PDB file of C-alpha atoms and ligand atoms in Angstrom:
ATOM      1  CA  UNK B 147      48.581  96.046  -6.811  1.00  0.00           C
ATOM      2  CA  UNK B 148      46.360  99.427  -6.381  1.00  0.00           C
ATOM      3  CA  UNK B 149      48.465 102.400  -6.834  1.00  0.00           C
ATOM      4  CA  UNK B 150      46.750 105.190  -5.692  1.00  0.00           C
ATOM      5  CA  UNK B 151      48.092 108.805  -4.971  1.00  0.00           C
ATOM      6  CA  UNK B 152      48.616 107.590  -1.203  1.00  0.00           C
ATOM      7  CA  UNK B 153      50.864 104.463  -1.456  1.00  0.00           C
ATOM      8  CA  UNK B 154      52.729 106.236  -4.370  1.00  0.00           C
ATOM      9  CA  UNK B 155      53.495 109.416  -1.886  1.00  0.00           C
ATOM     10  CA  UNK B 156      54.761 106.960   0.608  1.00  0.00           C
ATOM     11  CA  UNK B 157      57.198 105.306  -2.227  1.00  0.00           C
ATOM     12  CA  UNK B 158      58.295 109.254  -2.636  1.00  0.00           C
ATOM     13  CA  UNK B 159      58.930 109.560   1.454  1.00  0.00           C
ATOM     14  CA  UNK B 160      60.875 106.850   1.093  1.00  0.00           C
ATOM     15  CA  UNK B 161      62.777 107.998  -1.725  1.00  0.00           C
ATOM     16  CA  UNK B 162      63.400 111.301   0.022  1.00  0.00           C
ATOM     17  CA  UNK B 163      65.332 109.723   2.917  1.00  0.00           C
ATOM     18  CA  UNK B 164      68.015 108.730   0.711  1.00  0.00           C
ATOM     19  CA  UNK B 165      68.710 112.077  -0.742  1.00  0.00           C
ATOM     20  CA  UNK B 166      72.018 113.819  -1.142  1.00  0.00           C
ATOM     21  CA  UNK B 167      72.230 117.370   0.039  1.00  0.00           C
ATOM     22  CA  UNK B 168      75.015 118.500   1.648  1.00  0.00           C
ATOM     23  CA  UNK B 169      74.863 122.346  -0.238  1.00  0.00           C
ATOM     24  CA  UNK B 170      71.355 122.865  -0.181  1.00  0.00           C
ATOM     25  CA  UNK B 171      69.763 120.510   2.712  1.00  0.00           C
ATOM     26  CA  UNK B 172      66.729 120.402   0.586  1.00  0.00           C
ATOM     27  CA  UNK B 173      65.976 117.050   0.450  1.00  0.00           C
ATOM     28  CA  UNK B 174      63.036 115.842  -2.294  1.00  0.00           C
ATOM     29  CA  UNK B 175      61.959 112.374  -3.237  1.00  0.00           C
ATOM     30  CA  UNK B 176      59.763 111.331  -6.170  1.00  0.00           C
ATOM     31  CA  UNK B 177      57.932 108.368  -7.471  1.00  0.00           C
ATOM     32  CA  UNK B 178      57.212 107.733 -10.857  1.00  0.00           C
ATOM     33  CA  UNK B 179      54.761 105.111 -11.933  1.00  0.00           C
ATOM     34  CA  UNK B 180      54.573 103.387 -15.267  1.00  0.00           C
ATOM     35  CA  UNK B 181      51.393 102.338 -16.946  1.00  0.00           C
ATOM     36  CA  UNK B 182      51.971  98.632 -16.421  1.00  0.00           C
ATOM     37  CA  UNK B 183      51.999  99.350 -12.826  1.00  0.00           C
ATOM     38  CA  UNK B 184      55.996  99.885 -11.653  1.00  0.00           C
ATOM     39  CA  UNK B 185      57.428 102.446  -9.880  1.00  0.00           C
ATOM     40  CA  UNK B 186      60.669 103.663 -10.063  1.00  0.00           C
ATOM     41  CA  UNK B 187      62.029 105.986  -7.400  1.00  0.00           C
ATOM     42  CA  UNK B 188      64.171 108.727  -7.123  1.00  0.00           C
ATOM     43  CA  UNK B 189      65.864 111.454  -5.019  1.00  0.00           C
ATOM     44  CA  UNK B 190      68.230 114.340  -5.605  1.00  0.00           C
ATOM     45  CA  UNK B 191      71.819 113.910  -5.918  1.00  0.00           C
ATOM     46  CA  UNK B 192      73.444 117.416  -5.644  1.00  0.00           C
ATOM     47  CA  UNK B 193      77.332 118.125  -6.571  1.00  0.00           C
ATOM     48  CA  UNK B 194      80.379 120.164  -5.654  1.00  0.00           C
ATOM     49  CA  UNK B 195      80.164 121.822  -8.723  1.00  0.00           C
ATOM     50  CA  UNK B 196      76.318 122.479  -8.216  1.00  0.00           C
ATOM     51  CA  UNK B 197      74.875 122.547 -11.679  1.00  0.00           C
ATOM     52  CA  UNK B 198      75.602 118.864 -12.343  1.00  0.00           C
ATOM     53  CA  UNK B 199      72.869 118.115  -9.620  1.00  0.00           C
ATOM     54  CA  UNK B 200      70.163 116.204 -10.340  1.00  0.00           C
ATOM     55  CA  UNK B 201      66.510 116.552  -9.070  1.00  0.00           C
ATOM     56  CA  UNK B 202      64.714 113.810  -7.768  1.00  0.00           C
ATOM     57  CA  UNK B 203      62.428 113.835 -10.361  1.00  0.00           C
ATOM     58  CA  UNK B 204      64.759 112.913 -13.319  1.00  0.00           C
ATOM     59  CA  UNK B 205      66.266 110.967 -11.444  1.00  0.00           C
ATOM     60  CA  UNK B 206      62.915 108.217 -11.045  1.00  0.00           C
ATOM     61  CA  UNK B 207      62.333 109.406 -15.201  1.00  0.00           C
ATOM     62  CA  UNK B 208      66.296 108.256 -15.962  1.00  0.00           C
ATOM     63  CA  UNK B 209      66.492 105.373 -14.019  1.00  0.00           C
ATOM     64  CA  UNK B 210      62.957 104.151 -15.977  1.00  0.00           C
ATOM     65  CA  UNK B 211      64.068 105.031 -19.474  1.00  0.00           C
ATOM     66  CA  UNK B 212      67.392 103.328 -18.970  1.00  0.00           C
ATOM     67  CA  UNK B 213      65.335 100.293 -17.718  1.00  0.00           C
ATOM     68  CA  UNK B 214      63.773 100.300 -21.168  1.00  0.00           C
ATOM     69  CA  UNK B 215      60.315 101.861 -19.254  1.00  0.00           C
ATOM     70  CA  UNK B 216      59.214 105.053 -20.628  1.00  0.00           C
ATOM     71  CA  UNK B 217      55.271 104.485 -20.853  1.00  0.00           C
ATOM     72  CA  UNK B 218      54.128 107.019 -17.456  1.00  0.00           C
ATOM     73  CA  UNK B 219      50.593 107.759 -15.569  1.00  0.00           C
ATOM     74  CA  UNK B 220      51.729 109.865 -12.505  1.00  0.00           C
ATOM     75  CA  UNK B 221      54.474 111.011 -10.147  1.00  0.00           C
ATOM     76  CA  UNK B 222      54.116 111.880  -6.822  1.00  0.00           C
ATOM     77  CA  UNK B 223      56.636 114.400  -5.197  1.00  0.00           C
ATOM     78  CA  UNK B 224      57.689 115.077  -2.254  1.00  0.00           C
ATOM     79  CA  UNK B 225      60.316 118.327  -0.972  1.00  0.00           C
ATOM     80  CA  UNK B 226      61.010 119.617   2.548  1.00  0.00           C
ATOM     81  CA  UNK B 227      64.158 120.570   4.829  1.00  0.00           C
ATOM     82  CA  UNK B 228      66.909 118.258   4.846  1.00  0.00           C
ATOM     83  CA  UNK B 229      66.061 115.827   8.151  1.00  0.00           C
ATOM     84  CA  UNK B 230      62.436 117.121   9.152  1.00  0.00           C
ATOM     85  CA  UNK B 231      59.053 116.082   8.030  1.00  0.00           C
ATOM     86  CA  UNK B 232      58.173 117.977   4.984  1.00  0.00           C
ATOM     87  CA  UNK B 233      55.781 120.666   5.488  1.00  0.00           C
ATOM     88  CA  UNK B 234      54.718 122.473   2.276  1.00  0.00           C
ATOM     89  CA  UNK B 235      54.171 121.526  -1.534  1.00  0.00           C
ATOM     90  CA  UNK B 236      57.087 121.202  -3.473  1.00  0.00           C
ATOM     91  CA  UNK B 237      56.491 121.238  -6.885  1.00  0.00           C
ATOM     92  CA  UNK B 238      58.592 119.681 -10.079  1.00  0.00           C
ATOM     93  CA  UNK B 239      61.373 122.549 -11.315  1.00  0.00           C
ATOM     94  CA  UNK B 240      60.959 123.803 -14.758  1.00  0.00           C
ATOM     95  CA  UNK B 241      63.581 121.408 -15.842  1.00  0.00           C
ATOM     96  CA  UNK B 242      61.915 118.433 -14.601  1.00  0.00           C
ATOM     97  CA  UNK B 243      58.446 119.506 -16.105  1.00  0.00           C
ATOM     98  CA  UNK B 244      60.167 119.415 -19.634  1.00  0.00           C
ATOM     99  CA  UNK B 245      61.716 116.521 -19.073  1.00  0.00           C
ATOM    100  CA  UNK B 246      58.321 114.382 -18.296  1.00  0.00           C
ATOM    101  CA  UNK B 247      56.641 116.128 -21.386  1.00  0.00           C
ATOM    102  CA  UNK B 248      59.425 114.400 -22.836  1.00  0.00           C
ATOM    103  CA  UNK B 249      57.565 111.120 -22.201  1.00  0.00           C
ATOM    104  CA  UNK B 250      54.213 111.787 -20.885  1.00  0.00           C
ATOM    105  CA  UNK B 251      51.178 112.554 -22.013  1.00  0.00           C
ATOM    106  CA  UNK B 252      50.131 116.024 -20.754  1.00  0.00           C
ATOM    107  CA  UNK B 253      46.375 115.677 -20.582  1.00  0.00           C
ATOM    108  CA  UNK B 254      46.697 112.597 -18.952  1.00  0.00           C
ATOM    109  CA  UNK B 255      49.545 112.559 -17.120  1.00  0.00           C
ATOM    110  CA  UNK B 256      49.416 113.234 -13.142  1.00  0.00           C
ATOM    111  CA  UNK B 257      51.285 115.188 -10.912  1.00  0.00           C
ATOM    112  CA  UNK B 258      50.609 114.873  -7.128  1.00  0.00           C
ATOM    113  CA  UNK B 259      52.681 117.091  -4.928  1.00  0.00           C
ATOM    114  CA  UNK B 260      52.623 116.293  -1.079  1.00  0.00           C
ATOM    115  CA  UNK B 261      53.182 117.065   1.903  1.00  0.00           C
ATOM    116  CA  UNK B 262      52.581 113.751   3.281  1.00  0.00           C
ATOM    117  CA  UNK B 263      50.162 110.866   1.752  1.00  0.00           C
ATOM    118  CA  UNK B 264      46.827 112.014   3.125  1.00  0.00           C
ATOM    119  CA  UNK B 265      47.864 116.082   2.047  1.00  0.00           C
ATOM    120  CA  UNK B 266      48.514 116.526  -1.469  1.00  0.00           C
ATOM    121  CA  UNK B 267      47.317 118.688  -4.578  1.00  0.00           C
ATOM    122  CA  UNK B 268      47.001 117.196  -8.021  1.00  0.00           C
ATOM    123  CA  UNK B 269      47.649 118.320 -11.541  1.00  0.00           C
ATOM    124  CA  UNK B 270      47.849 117.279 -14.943  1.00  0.00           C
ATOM    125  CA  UNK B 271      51.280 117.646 -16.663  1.00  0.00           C
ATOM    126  CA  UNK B 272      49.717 120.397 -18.861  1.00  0.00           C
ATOM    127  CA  UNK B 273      48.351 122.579 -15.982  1.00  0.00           C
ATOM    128  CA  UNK B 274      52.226 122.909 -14.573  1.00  0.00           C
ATOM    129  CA  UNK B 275      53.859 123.364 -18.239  1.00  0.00           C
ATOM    130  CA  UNK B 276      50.863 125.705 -20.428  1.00  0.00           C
ATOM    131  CA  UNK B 277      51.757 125.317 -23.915  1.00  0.00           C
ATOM    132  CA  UNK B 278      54.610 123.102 -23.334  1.00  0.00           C
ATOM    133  CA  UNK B 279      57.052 122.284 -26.531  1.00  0.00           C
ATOM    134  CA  UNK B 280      57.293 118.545 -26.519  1.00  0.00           C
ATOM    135  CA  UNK B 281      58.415 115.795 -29.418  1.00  0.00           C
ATOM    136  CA  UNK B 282      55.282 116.415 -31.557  1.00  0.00           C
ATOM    137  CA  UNK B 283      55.763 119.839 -32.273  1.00  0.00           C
ATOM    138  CA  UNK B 284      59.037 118.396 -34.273  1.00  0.00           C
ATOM    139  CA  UNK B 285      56.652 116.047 -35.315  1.00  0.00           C
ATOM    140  CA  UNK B 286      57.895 112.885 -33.778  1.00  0.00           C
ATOM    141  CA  UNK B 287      56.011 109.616 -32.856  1.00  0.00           C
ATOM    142  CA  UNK B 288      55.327 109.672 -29.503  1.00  0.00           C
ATOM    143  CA  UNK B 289      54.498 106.485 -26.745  1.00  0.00           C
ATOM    144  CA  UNK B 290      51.257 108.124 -25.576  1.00  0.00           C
TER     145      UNK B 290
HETATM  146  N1  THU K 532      65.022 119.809  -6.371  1.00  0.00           N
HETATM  147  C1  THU K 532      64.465 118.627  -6.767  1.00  0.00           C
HETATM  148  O1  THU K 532      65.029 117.556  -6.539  1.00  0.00           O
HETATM  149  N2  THU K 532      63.295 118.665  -7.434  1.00  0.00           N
HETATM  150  C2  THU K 532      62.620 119.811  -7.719  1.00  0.00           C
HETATM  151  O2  THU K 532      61.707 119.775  -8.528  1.00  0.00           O
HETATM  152  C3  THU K 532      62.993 121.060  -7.030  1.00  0.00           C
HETATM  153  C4  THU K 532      64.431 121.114  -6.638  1.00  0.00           C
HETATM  154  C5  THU K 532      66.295 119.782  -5.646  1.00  0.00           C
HETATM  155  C6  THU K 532      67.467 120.294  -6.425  1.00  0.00           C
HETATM  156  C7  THU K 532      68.409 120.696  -5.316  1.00  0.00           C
HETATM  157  O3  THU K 532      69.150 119.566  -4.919  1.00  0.00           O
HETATM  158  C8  THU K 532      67.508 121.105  -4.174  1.00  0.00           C
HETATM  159  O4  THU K 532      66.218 120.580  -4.485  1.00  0.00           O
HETATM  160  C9  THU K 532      67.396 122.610  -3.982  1.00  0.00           C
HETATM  161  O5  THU K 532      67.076 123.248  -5.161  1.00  0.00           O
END
């Protein structure tokens, strides 16, 4: 199957509707797709306690890892009020950014933030995190 940017923002919509937000009603949905071509979805899961919440983002990146997938091309998210349509970009946090240079490649690796399938910007992993610190500067092997 083609994944392009469009069909993987819809997999991120439909992430997004199972979101769970009752502190900030921020609801944000994310797909992740692997280089062999699956996608793995997430959403945030917020808590009580607050920090233990989890963005959407690592959510799709946990789920894949602890599938045994950690080879990644793109993710597509996609952030807006809790219940309404989204209507601006909502970009990775700076934990989530670290996170995929974790596993991803950063010239390579694509970012498309949406507002809906047919309105979205796209970046490379290393034009959200400049000069990121990632496993080979402690000289690790690496998967890309
Ligand atoms: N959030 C994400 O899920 N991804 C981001 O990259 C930005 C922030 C979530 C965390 C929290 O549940 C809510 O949005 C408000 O910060």
């Amino acid at each position: 199957m083609d994944m392009g940017p469009e069909k993987l923002i819809a997999l991120a919509l439909e992430a997004r509707e199972k979101a769970y937000t009752p502190y900030s009603h921020w609801a944000v949905g994310a797909a992740l797709l692997t280089e062999d071509g699956k996608v793995y979805q997430g959403c945030n899961i917020e808590n009580a306690a607050y920090t233990p919440t989890n963005c959407a983002e690592r959510t799709a990146v946990f789920k894949a890892v602890s599938e045994g997938d950690m080879n990644f091309s793109a993710i597509a998210v996609v952030g807006g009020e809790e219940g309404q349509t989204p209507t601006g970009y909502c970009g990775p946090c700076g934990v989530c950014r670290q996170v995929l240079m974790e596993f991803c490649n950063p010239k390579s690796f694509r970012i498309y933030v949406a507002i809906s399938p047919e309105d979205y910007k796209e970046y490379t992993l290393e034009e959200m995190l400049p000069l990121g610190f990632g496993p080979l500067d402690l000289g690790k092997k690496v998967n890309f």
